Amino acid sequence: MEPDTLPSEALPHLAGLVALLSVLAYAVLGGADFGGGTWDLFASGPRADEHRAAIGRAMGPVWEANHVWLIFLIIILFTGFPAAFGFLSIALYWPFHLVLAGIALRGAAFVFRAHGQAATGWTTGWGWVFGAASVITPLLLGACLAAVSSGELRLEARAPAPIAPLAWLSPLALIMGPLALSICSYLAAVYLTLETGGEVREDFRRRALGAWVVAGILSIGTLFLTYAEAPHLWAELTGPRAGPIVAVGILLAPASAVSLLQGRFSLARILATGQVLLLLLGWAIAQWPYLVYPDLTLVNSAAPPATLSALLWTVPFGMLLLVPALWFLFAVFKGRNETGGR
Amino acid sequence: MDALTAARWQMEVSLSFHMIFAAVGMAMPFMMLMAEGRWLRTGDPAALQLAKTWAKVTAVLFAIGAISGTALSFELGLLWPTFMVFAGPMIGLAFALEAYAFFIEAIFLGLYLYGWDRLRPSVHWLCGWPVALSGTASGILVVSANGWMQGPVGFTLGPDGMPTEVDPLAALFNPAWGLMATHSTLSTYQAVGFAAAGTYARALLRRGRPERGAYNRLAVTIALMLGGSTALIQPLVGDLLARRAHEAQPAKLAAMEAQFRTERGAPLRIGGWPDPESMQTSWVIEIPSGLSLLATQDPQGEVLGLEAFPRDEWPETRVVHPAFQVMVGAGFTMLGVAVWYWLARWRDHRHGLDWTRRGWLLRALIISGPLGFIALEAGWIVTEVGRQPWVVYGVMRTRDAVTPVTAVGASLAGFAVLYGALAITLVWLLSRLAASEQEPASGEYGARHAPL
């Protein structure tokens, strides 16, 4: 622990960066698992069962590892930014509880279906629960993300004070929820084109393009709504810091759609992931240095420097373990291009 | 119901639910590895099938542990925001380290569960080790946070009531941690080992399918290697913990032992119903000077009674004492059954007899099946209710930590229904799994890998 080597202001920002990396990883990995569940719910047509099988096969080995990024985020929040965690726990009491119910039902139904199928012969009910929970959870998570940016959640002078139970449900939240869901669905469908073949792949390509259109419309809607509802966010999103990143993210959108149309699925996966990462990054830069606009910043809600320093020191050592393990996991299950149409 | 009561109940429901699956996630991988290791060594097909069945059980229960654990990490703040604002900087490091361990566990569990056909058998077996080791590591790490709540260190209280001079490493390595983590880790092995032994002892007793004999016998053997050995050590660790309570949390010890009066030569009270109003314990068996001897190693040693503490700092002895009796009673029963089992195995081995013909031993194992989990839950009730009225012992009261949200009763009801439904579904699913595995081997596990 060498707190002197860094100005103490830097520690909260570094911890914030680690939190942001968790958000990004969760969005493109965990988000795709929610998207998979969404496609499971809406699987239709003659190949619906094949769709579900492909989704189950793609998620099975990785969904729990992907889920841990969310746990990371929460732990970084309550260790590094306890004041913000405490405030959000009160302000987002109901959406967080619903998220937890969604996470519980999604995970439970998925494993019940995957491992209980042979013994119970019952799949439809669990599939339905799995799908419905996969739809609801990203809706709520998107809304929570909106709530911390919109400026609707205000810290009372004497915390902890009760906060109106529906304060989080701003117009921005109402559009960012569906936006999150459509992005998750888009990612999932793009990823699934790489893990399927033949007509099933065509189905997922079509679904990916459909989700792309919906996500595009909702993104434009979100931008306009920030202009009207959260001018501070609009100013930042279009400003010199976040603007260029958002612009590149927006430009990647047609590129990923074109590569899908051309059947260049690996490229589409890279572009789609990059697009989502850049847009989220743009949002994060626009939000910086606020955790909850406008009252809680990284600095004013930070834990003492000793804690932040200890937390940050775990990262390189932890990643030394995690990165090779994650690489191995994805190499074994995602490395081969499963286009053989098995 | 006021917010405090509802929040305490929601925490109780969530924790006691999660404990079961956390325990399985810590212990089951070891049993799975023992079975697969035996298959690798001997080629015993029963061992392979056992490993695959236990892997499937681990998969389902680990997932429930993961989601209920996620819920808990949120609920710490949702229900006790003031506590987390205060304690996050101290206990957060333990959770952060636990998260890495949990991550490793989740990654290698994915490899293990879905890698039967993709990895060489030896590599597959090796992938199970990080699951088992990091499962146990995460359990040990998270107990550090609880140890800190029992004996908070690593800070000084500032004038505004917030911690200053925070030392997260001192908080992580708090003095309560070592013994508590040992006790709780052993309890998970014991609980899962006895539960599995009971399950397969039932199959052995029925003798419905003699061709499954070797399979069920191996299952009991492995389960009691884990559960039976820990049952022997556990009372010793428990004794050390009680001595620690005597020094560090005397009010908790007094509540555990229904010790109302401060006295020398305090008796050990077995059973009984304590009444805080009259400060008497009725229907109790007393062993003279027993408690003084255990707590102070001196039959005339002084043990503080609840009367030594302000009335509003008494833990609820009507919960803590019975829970403690249940835990100790279950522990000693399991100890007895484990000794009986090993003596029987040893004798039968010498005389070339089949130990599974011993119906009474099998019945004892069946009855002991749930005892490990009962002891585990009761033990955590002792720890947690025994700490009351404090959430951080001596520093912050539980009632001052609770959320200002008013309708906590609604989230409590929601979680109770959710976990109740999950529990019922799980019992049904596991019983179906158990029934299907007692059917003739049909490679049903392989069915999942059928061409898709």
PDB file of C-alpha atoms in Angstrom, chain B residues 26-285:
ATOM      1  CA  MET B  26     -18.436 -25.779  -0.710  1.00  0.00           C
ATOM      2  CA  ALA B  27     -18.680 -29.484   0.068  1.00  0.00           C
ATOM      3  CA  MET B  28     -20.246 -31.250  -2.884  1.00  0.00           C
ATOM      4  CA  PRO B  29     -17.354 -30.587  -5.305  1.00  0.00           C
ATOM      5  CA  PHE B  30     -15.005 -32.495  -2.988  1.00  0.00           C
ATOM      6  CA  MET B  31     -17.308 -35.523  -3.023  1.00  0.00           C
ATOM      7  CA  MET B  32     -17.666 -35.254  -6.782  1.00  0.00           C
ATOM      8  CA  LEU B  33     -13.865 -35.177  -7.107  1.00  0.00           C
ATOM      9  CA  MET B  34     -13.407 -38.164  -4.815  1.00  0.00           C
ATOM     10  CA  ALA B  35     -15.838 -40.141  -6.949  1.00  0.00           C
ATOM     11  CA  GLU B  36     -14.281 -39.098 -10.244  1.00  0.00           C
ATOM     12  CA  GLY B  37     -10.791 -39.696  -8.844  1.00  0.00           C
ATOM     13  CA  ARG B  38     -11.787 -43.233  -7.927  1.00  0.00           C
ATOM     14  CA  TRP B  39     -13.095 -43.767 -11.434  1.00  0.00           C
ATOM     15  CA  LEU B  40      -9.811 -42.521 -12.902  1.00  0.00           C
ATOM     16  CA  ARG B  41      -7.819 -44.847 -10.627  1.00  0.00           C
ATOM     17  CA  THR B  42      -9.931 -47.977 -10.806  1.00  0.00           C
ATOM     18  CA  GLY B  43     -12.239 -47.570 -13.780  1.00  0.00           C
ATOM     19  CA  ASP B  44     -15.158 -48.335 -11.462  1.00  0.00           C
ATOM     20  CA  PRO B  45     -18.271 -47.403 -13.492  1.00  0.00           C
ATOM     21  CA  ALA B  46     -20.293 -46.793 -10.320  1.00  0.00           C
ATOM     22  CA  ALA B  47     -17.778 -44.109  -9.342  1.00  0.00           C
ATOM     23  CA  LEU B  48     -18.163 -42.366 -12.686  1.00  0.00           C
ATOM     24  CA  GLN B  49     -21.913 -42.399 -12.489  1.00  0.00           C
ATOM     25  CA  LEU B  50     -21.773 -41.079  -8.966  1.00  0.00           C
ATOM     26  CA  ALA B  51     -19.476 -38.241 -10.042  1.00  0.00           C
ATOM     27  CA  LYS B  52     -21.858 -37.347 -12.836  1.00  0.00           C
ATOM     28  CA  THR B  53     -24.912 -37.423 -10.608  1.00  0.00           C
ATOM     29  CA  TRP B  54     -23.236 -35.306  -7.976  1.00  0.00           C
ATOM     30  CA  ALA B  55     -22.022 -32.901 -10.654  1.00  0.00           C
ATOM     31  CA  LYS B  56     -25.606 -32.459 -11.765  1.00  0.00           C
ATOM     32  CA  VAL B  57     -26.782 -31.876  -8.192  1.00  0.00           C
ATOM     33  CA  THR B  58     -23.918 -29.410  -7.717  1.00  0.00           C
ATOM     34  CA  ALA B  59     -24.895 -27.603 -10.907  1.00  0.00           C
ATOM     35  CA  VAL B  60     -28.447 -27.025  -9.780  1.00  0.00           C
ATOM     36  CA  LEU B  61     -27.669 -26.183  -6.166  1.00  0.00           C
ATOM     37  CA  PHE B  62     -24.651 -24.011  -6.990  1.00  0.00           C
ATOM     38  CA  ALA B  63     -26.843 -21.901  -9.246  1.00  0.00           C
ATOM     39  CA  ILE B  64     -29.359 -21.410  -6.457  1.00  0.00           C
ATOM     40  CA  GLY B  65     -26.473 -20.526  -4.142  1.00  0.00           C
ATOM     41  CA  ALA B  66     -25.182 -18.008  -6.664  1.00  0.00           C
ATOM     42  CA  ILE B  67     -28.485 -16.236  -7.103  1.00  0.00           C
ATOM     43  CA  SER B  68     -29.355 -16.216  -3.416  1.00  0.00           C
ATOM     44  CA  GLY B  69     -25.823 -14.977  -2.686  1.00  0.00           C
ATOM     45  CA  THR B  70     -26.291 -12.178  -5.215  1.00  0.00           C
ATOM     46  CA  ALA B  71     -29.521 -11.316  -3.477  1.00  0.00           C
ATOM     47  CA  LEU B  72     -27.733 -11.174  -0.133  1.00  0.00           C
ATOM     48  CA  SER B  73     -25.013  -8.849  -1.365  1.00  0.00           C
ATOM     49  CA  PHE B  74     -27.734  -6.442  -2.481  1.00  0.00           C
ATOM     50  CA  GLU B  75     -29.861  -7.013   0.613  1.00  0.00           C
ATOM     51  CA  LEU B  76     -27.033  -5.998   2.937  1.00  0.00           C
ATOM     52  CA  GLY B  77     -27.584  -2.513   1.598  1.00  0.00           C
ATOM     53  CA  LEU B  78     -31.271  -2.719   0.793  1.00  0.00           C
ATOM     54  CA  LEU B  79     -32.174  -3.689   4.332  1.00  0.00           C
ATOM     55  CA  TRP B  80     -29.271  -2.163   6.302  1.00  0.00           C
ATOM     56  CA  PRO B  81     -28.031   0.862   4.348  1.00  0.00           C
ATOM     57  CA  THR B  82     -26.648   2.645   7.402  1.00  0.00           C
ATOM     58  CA  PHE B  83     -24.703  -0.447   8.368  1.00  0.00           C
ATOM     59  CA  MET B  84     -23.188  -0.746   4.911  1.00  0.00           C
ATOM     60  CA  VAL B  85     -22.259   2.926   4.717  1.00  0.00           C
ATOM     61  CA  PHE B  86     -20.415   2.417   7.982  1.00  0.00           C
ATOM     62  CA  ALA B  87     -19.005  -1.069   7.446  1.00  0.00           C
ATOM     63  CA  GLY B  88     -18.491  -1.297   3.688  1.00  0.00           C
ATOM     64  CA  PRO B  89     -14.948   0.094   3.782  1.00  0.00           C
ATOM     65  CA  MET B  90     -13.988  -2.480   6.413  1.00  0.00           C
ATOM     66  CA  ILE B  91     -15.774  -5.665   5.335  1.00  0.00           C
ATOM     67  CA  GLY B  92     -15.705  -4.911   1.624  1.00  0.00           C
ATOM     68  CA  LEU B  93     -12.226  -6.325   1.127  1.00  0.00           C
ATOM     69  CA  ALA B  94     -13.368  -9.772   2.300  1.00  0.00           C
ATOM     70  CA  PHE B  95     -16.262  -9.638  -0.162  1.00  0.00           C
ATOM     71  CA  ALA B  96     -13.969  -8.481  -2.958  1.00  0.00           C
ATOM     72  CA  LEU B  97     -11.600 -11.394  -2.388  1.00  0.00           C
ATOM     73  CA  GLU B  98     -14.584 -13.699  -2.126  1.00  0.00           C
ATOM     74  CA  ALA B  99     -15.765 -12.430  -5.491  1.00  0.00           C
ATOM     75  CA  TYR B 100     -12.518 -13.543  -7.163  1.00  0.00           C
ATOM     76  CA  ALA B 101     -12.816 -16.952  -5.549  1.00  0.00           C
ATOM     77  CA  PHE B 102     -16.428 -17.181  -6.581  1.00  0.00           C
ATOM     78  CA  PHE B 103     -15.513 -16.164 -10.115  1.00  0.00           C
ATOM     79  CA  ILE B 104     -12.922 -18.958 -10.331  1.00  0.00           C
ATOM     80  CA  GLU B 105     -15.492 -21.376  -8.956  1.00  0.00           C
ATOM     81  CA  ALA B 106     -18.088 -20.368 -11.537  1.00  0.00           C
ATOM     82  CA  ILE B 107     -15.596 -20.570 -14.420  1.00  0.00           C
ATOM     83  CA  PHE B 108     -14.304 -24.016 -13.562  1.00  0.00           C
ATOM     84  CA  LEU B 109     -17.746 -25.316 -12.704  1.00  0.00           C
ATOM     85  CA  GLY B 110     -18.770 -24.392 -16.234  1.00  0.00           C
ATOM     86  CA  LEU B 111     -15.758 -26.295 -17.544  1.00  0.00           C
ATOM     87  CA  TYR B 112     -16.463 -29.259 -15.297  1.00  0.00           C
ATOM     88  CA  LEU B 113     -20.182 -29.542 -15.980  1.00  0.00           C
ATOM     89  CA  TYR B 114     -20.071 -29.048 -19.712  1.00  0.00           C
ATOM     90  CA  GLY B 115     -16.595 -30.409 -20.315  1.00  0.00           C
ATOM     91  CA  TRP B 116     -17.138 -34.158 -19.917  1.00  0.00           C
ATOM     92  CA  ASP B 117     -16.926 -34.605 -23.684  1.00  0.00           C
ATOM     93  CA  ARG B 118     -14.529 -31.781 -24.434  1.00  0.00           C
ATOM     94  CA  LEU B 119     -11.704 -32.290 -21.969  1.00  0.00           C
ATOM     95  CA  ARG B 120      -9.433 -35.262 -21.384  1.00  0.00           C
ATOM     96  CA  PRO B 121     -10.522 -37.161 -18.248  1.00  0.00           C
ATOM     97  CA  SER B 122      -7.491 -36.090 -16.232  1.00  0.00           C
ATOM     98  CA  VAL B 123      -7.892 -32.435 -17.286  1.00  0.00           C
ATOM     99  CA  HIS B 124     -11.567 -32.665 -16.493  1.00  0.00           C
ATOM    100  CA  TRP B 125     -10.795 -33.971 -13.026  1.00  0.00           C
ATOM    101  CA  LEU B 126      -8.230 -31.216 -12.504  1.00  0.00           C
ATOM    102  CA  CYS B 127     -10.868 -28.629 -13.471  1.00  0.00           C
ATOM    103  CA  GLY B 128     -12.876 -29.812 -10.483  1.00  0.00           C
ATOM    104  CA  TRP B 129     -10.170 -28.808  -8.036  1.00  0.00           C
ATOM    105  CA  PRO B 130     -10.451 -25.046  -8.526  1.00  0.00           C
ATOM    106  CA  VAL B 131     -14.204 -25.482  -8.035  1.00  0.00           C
ATOM    107  CA  ALA B 132     -13.748 -27.224  -4.701  1.00  0.00           C
ATOM    108  CA  LEU B 133     -10.905 -25.081  -3.429  1.00  0.00           C
ATOM    109  CA  SER B 134     -12.324 -21.725  -4.424  1.00  0.00           C
ATOM    110  CA  GLY B 135     -15.752 -22.759  -3.152  1.00  0.00           C
ATOM    111  CA  THR B 136     -14.245 -23.321   0.252  1.00  0.00           C
ATOM    112  CA  ALA B 137     -12.091 -20.202  -0.042  1.00  0.00           C
ATOM    113  CA  SER B 138     -15.094 -18.033  -0.786  1.00  0.00           C
ATOM    114  CA  GLY B 139     -16.919 -19.477   2.211  1.00  0.00           C
ATOM    115  CA  ILE B 140     -13.932 -18.774   4.436  1.00  0.00           C
ATOM    116  CA  LEU B 141     -13.530 -15.234   3.117  1.00  0.00           C
ATOM    117  CA  VAL B 142     -17.127 -14.225   3.546  1.00  0.00           C
ATOM    118  CA  VAL B 143     -17.074 -15.362   7.171  1.00  0.00           C
ATOM    119  CA  SER B 144     -14.393 -12.726   7.761  1.00  0.00           C
ATOM    120  CA  ALA B 145     -17.097 -10.094   7.269  1.00  0.00           C
ATOM    121  CA  ASN B 146     -19.279 -11.803   9.832  1.00  0.00           C
ATOM    122  CA  GLY B 147     -16.347 -12.182  12.196  1.00  0.00           C
ATOM    123  CA  TRP B 148     -15.824  -8.438  11.943  1.00  0.00           C
ATOM    124  CA  MET B 149     -19.441  -7.841  12.908  1.00  0.00           C
ATOM    125  CA  GLN B 150     -18.886  -9.995  16.005  1.00  0.00           C
ATOM    126  CA  GLY B 151     -15.618  -8.290  16.923  1.00  0.00           C
ATOM    127  CA  PRO B 152     -15.142  -5.075  14.942  1.00  0.00           C
ATOM    128  CA  VAL B 153     -11.529  -3.907  14.566  1.00  0.00           C
ATOM    129  CA  GLY B 154      -9.501  -1.859  12.107  1.00  0.00           C
ATOM    130  CA  PHE B 155     -10.912   1.631  12.719  1.00  0.00           C
ATOM    131  CA  THR B 156     -11.485   4.279  15.343  1.00  0.00           C
ATOM    132  CA  LEU B 157     -14.842   5.849  15.870  1.00  0.00           C
ATOM    133  CA  GLY B 158     -14.879   9.462  14.712  1.00  0.00           C
ATOM    134  CA  PRO B 159     -16.817  12.260  16.389  1.00  0.00           C
ATOM    135  CA  ASP B 160     -19.578  11.980  13.757  1.00  0.00           C
ATOM    136  CA  GLY B 161     -20.033   8.304  14.538  1.00  0.00           C
ATOM    137  CA  MET B 162     -18.301   7.282  11.321  1.00  0.00           C
ATOM    138  CA  PRO B 163     -15.119   5.212  11.204  1.00  0.00           C
ATOM    139  CA  THR B 164     -11.761   6.944  10.790  1.00  0.00           C
ATOM    140  CA  GLU B 165      -8.231   5.569  10.507  1.00  0.00           C
ATOM    141  CA  VAL B 166      -9.663   2.636   8.637  1.00  0.00           C
ATOM    142  CA  ASP B 167      -7.356  -0.339   8.261  1.00  0.00           C
ATOM    143  CA  PRO B 168      -9.062  -2.804   5.925  1.00  0.00           C
ATOM    144  CA  LEU B 169      -6.404  -5.485   6.412  1.00  0.00           C
ATOM    145  CA  ALA B 170      -6.849  -5.435  10.175  1.00  0.00           C
ATOM    146  CA  ALA B 171     -10.595  -5.716   9.584  1.00  0.00           C
ATOM    147  CA  LEU B 172     -10.083  -8.624   7.187  1.00  0.00           C
ATOM    148  CA  PHE B 173      -7.850 -10.491   9.625  1.00  0.00           C
ATOM    149  CA  ASN B 174     -10.103  -9.798  12.587  1.00  0.00           C
ATOM    150  CA  PRO B 175      -9.513 -12.061  15.590  1.00  0.00           C
ATOM    151  CA  ALA B 176     -12.917 -13.763  15.405  1.00  0.00           C
ATOM    152  CA  TRP B 177     -12.362 -14.899  11.820  1.00  0.00           C
ATOM    153  CA  GLY B 178     -10.095 -17.940  12.145  1.00  0.00           C
ATOM    154  CA  LEU B 179     -12.186 -20.020  14.505  1.00  0.00           C
ATOM    155  CA  MET B 180     -15.492 -18.973  12.998  1.00  0.00           C
ATOM    156  CA  ALA B 181     -14.319 -19.819   9.504  1.00  0.00           C
ATOM    157  CA  THR B 182     -13.014 -23.201  10.650  1.00  0.00           C
ATOM    158  CA  HIS B 183     -16.256 -23.990  12.434  1.00  0.00           C
ATOM    159  CA  SER B 184     -18.464 -22.902   9.556  1.00  0.00           C
ATOM    160  CA  THR B 185     -16.360 -24.621   6.881  1.00  0.00           C
ATOM    161  CA  LEU B 186     -16.412 -27.886   8.788  1.00  0.00           C
ATOM    162  CA  SER B 187     -20.147 -27.494   9.304  1.00  0.00           C
ATOM    163  CA  THR B 188     -20.719 -27.373   5.548  1.00  0.00           C
ATOM    164  CA  TYR B 189     -18.744 -30.571   4.950  1.00  0.00           C
ATOM    165  CA  GLN B 190     -20.540 -32.217   7.814  1.00  0.00           C
ATOM    166  CA  ALA B 191     -23.996 -31.111   6.685  1.00  0.00           C
ATOM    167  CA  VAL B 192     -23.532 -32.162   3.076  1.00  0.00           C
ATOM    168  CA  GLY B 193     -21.746 -35.392   3.977  1.00  0.00           C
ATOM    169  CA  PHE B 194     -24.466 -36.538   6.346  1.00  0.00           C
ATOM    170  CA  ALA B 195     -27.258 -35.469   4.016  1.00  0.00           C
ATOM    171  CA  ALA B 196     -25.756 -37.492   1.175  1.00  0.00           C
ATOM    172  CA  ALA B 197     -25.038 -40.458   3.434  1.00  0.00           C
ATOM    173  CA  GLY B 198     -28.647 -40.432   4.634  1.00  0.00           C
ATOM    174  CA  THR B 199     -29.961 -40.314   1.089  1.00  0.00           C
ATOM    175  CA  TYR B 200     -27.959 -43.321  -0.077  1.00  0.00           C
ATOM    176  CA  ALA B 201     -28.453 -45.217   3.183  1.00  0.00           C
ATOM    177  CA  ARG B 202     -32.164 -45.095   2.423  1.00  0.00           C
ATOM    178  CA  ALA B 203     -31.541 -46.667  -0.950  1.00  0.00           C
ATOM    179  CA  LEU B 204     -29.371 -49.343   0.680  1.00  0.00           C
ATOM    180  CA  LEU B 205     -32.015 -50.114   3.283  1.00  0.00           C
ATOM    181  CA  ARG B 206     -34.707 -50.547   0.649  1.00  0.00           C
ATOM    182  CA  ARG B 207     -32.585 -52.950  -1.364  1.00  0.00           C
ATOM    183  CA  GLY B 208     -34.954 -52.374  -4.226  1.00  0.00           C
ATOM    184  CA  ARG B 209     -32.270 -52.830  -6.831  1.00  0.00           C
ATOM    185  CA  PRO B 210     -29.426 -55.008  -5.684  1.00  0.00           C
ATOM    186  CA  GLU B 211     -27.399 -54.101  -8.783  1.00  0.00           C
ATOM    187  CA  ARG B 212     -27.222 -50.565  -7.405  1.00  0.00           C
ATOM    188  CA  GLY B 213     -25.604 -51.821  -4.197  1.00  0.00           C
ATOM    189  CA  ALA B 214     -22.024 -50.957  -5.131  1.00  0.00           C
ATOM    190  CA  TYR B 215     -23.093 -47.519  -6.255  1.00  0.00           C
ATOM    191  CA  ASN B 216     -25.001 -46.662  -3.093  1.00  0.00           C
ATOM    192  CA  ARG B 217     -22.312 -48.169  -0.895  1.00  0.00           C
ATOM    193  CA  LEU B 218     -19.622 -46.050  -2.535  1.00  0.00           C
ATOM    194  CA  ALA B 219     -21.792 -42.984  -2.124  1.00  0.00           C
ATOM    195  CA  VAL B 220     -22.150 -43.523   1.621  1.00  0.00           C
ATOM    196  CA  THR B 221     -18.433 -44.247   1.933  1.00  0.00           C
ATOM    197  CA  ILE B 222     -17.395 -41.016   0.229  1.00  0.00           C
ATOM    198  CA  ALA B 223     -20.059 -38.937   1.964  1.00  0.00           C
ATOM    199  CA  LEU B 224     -18.946 -40.099   5.388  1.00  0.00           C
ATOM    200  CA  MET B 225     -15.270 -39.694   4.576  1.00  0.00           C
ATOM    201  CA  LEU B 226     -16.109 -36.013   4.386  1.00  0.00           C
ATOM    202  CA  GLY B 227     -18.981 -35.717   6.859  1.00  0.00           C
ATOM    203  CA  GLY B 228     -17.847 -38.275   9.393  1.00  0.00           C
ATOM    204  CA  SER B 229     -14.311 -36.967   9.779  1.00  0.00           C
ATOM    205  CA  THR B 230     -15.499 -33.400  10.242  1.00  0.00           C
ATOM    206  CA  ALA B 231     -18.054 -34.570  12.811  1.00  0.00           C
ATOM    207  CA  LEU B 232     -15.148 -35.704  14.983  1.00  0.00           C
ATOM    208  CA  ILE B 233     -13.247 -32.407  14.876  1.00  0.00           C
ATOM    209  CA  GLN B 234     -16.245 -30.096  15.085  1.00  0.00           C
ATOM    210  CA  PRO B 235     -16.931 -30.347  18.844  1.00  0.00           C
ATOM    211  CA  LEU B 236     -13.322 -29.365  19.574  1.00  0.00           C
ATOM    212  CA  VAL B 237     -13.587 -26.278  17.375  1.00  0.00           C
ATOM    213  CA  GLY B 238     -16.947 -25.487  18.929  1.00  0.00           C
ATOM    214  CA  ASP B 239     -15.420 -25.639  22.382  1.00  0.00           C
ATOM    215  CA  LEU B 240     -12.714 -23.150  21.352  1.00  0.00           C
ATOM    216  CA  LEU B 241     -15.358 -20.846  19.912  1.00  0.00           C
ATOM    217  CA  ALA B 242     -17.395 -20.928  23.119  1.00  0.00           C
ATOM    218  CA  ARG B 243     -14.269 -20.015  25.085  1.00  0.00           C
ATOM    219  CA  ARG B 244     -13.729 -17.138  22.688  1.00  0.00           C
ATOM    220  CA  ALA B 245     -17.298 -16.004  23.250  1.00  0.00           C
ATOM    221  CA  HIS B 246     -16.613 -16.094  26.981  1.00  0.00           C
ATOM    222  CA  GLU B 247     -13.816 -13.585  26.443  1.00  0.00           C
ATOM    223  CA  ALA B 248     -15.094 -11.509  23.535  1.00  0.00           C
ATOM    224  CA  GLN B 249     -18.899 -11.720  23.618  1.00  0.00           C
ATOM    225  CA  PRO B 250     -19.894 -12.699  27.155  1.00  0.00           C
ATOM    226  CA  ALA B 251     -23.512 -11.618  26.661  1.00  0.00           C
ATOM    227  CA  LYS B 252     -23.791 -14.074  23.778  1.00  0.00           C
ATOM    228  CA  LEU B 253     -22.354 -16.890  25.870  1.00  0.00           C
ATOM    229  CA  ALA B 254     -24.757 -16.059  28.691  1.00  0.00           C
ATOM    230  CA  ALA B 255     -27.678 -16.201  26.265  1.00  0.00           C
ATOM    231  CA  MET B 256     -26.422 -19.481  24.769  1.00  0.00           C
ATOM    232  CA  GLU B 257     -26.154 -21.080  28.200  1.00  0.00           C
ATOM    233  CA  ALA B 258     -29.222 -19.402  29.742  1.00  0.00           C
ATOM    234  CA  GLN B 259     -26.879 -17.911  32.341  1.00  0.00           C
ATOM    235  CA  PHE B 260     -28.852 -15.103  33.972  1.00  0.00           C
ATOM    236  CA  ARG B 261     -26.741 -14.612  37.080  1.00  0.00           C
ATOM    237  CA  THR B 262     -23.048 -13.939  37.250  1.00  0.00           C
ATOM    238  CA  GLU B 263     -21.599 -16.793  39.238  1.00  0.00           C
ATOM    239  CA  ARG B 264     -18.616 -18.947  40.052  1.00  0.00           C
ATOM    240  CA  GLY B 265     -19.050 -22.649  39.508  1.00  0.00           C
ATOM    241  CA  ALA B 266     -21.703 -22.010  36.854  1.00  0.00           C
ATOM    242  CA  PRO B 267     -23.498 -25.192  35.804  1.00  0.00           C
ATOM    243  CA  LEU B 268     -23.819 -26.401  32.240  1.00  0.00           C
ATOM    244  CA  ARG B 269     -27.525 -26.265  31.351  1.00  0.00           C
ATOM    245  CA  ILE B 270     -28.791 -28.899  29.001  1.00  0.00           C
ATOM    246  CA  GLY B 271     -32.186 -28.272  27.466  1.00  0.00           C
ATOM    247  CA  GLY B 272     -34.714 -26.260  29.416  1.00  0.00           C
ATOM    248  CA  TRP B 273     -36.703 -23.139  28.745  1.00  0.00           C
ATOM    249  CA  PRO B 274     -35.200 -19.837  29.926  1.00  0.00           C
ATOM    250  CA  ASP B 275     -37.508 -17.095  31.167  1.00  0.00           C
ATOM    251  CA  PRO B 276     -35.895 -13.638  31.057  1.00  0.00           C
ATOM    252  CA  GLU B 277     -38.598 -12.168  33.326  1.00  0.00           C
ATOM    253  CA  SER B 278     -38.032 -14.482  36.271  1.00  0.00           C
ATOM    254  CA  MET B 279     -34.417 -15.138  35.224  1.00  0.00           C
ATOM    255  CA  GLN B 280     -35.060 -18.833  35.753  1.00  0.00           C
ATOM    256  CA  THR B 281     -34.651 -21.776  33.403  1.00  0.00           C
ATOM    257  CA  SER B 282     -37.233 -24.489  33.803  1.00  0.00           C
ATOM    258  CA  TRP B 283     -37.079 -28.176  32.850  1.00  0.00           C
ATOM    259  CA  VAL B 284     -33.321 -28.041  32.641  1.00  0.00           C
ATOM    260  CA  ILE B 285     -30.639 -30.615  33.363  1.00  0.00           C
TER     261      ILE B 285
END
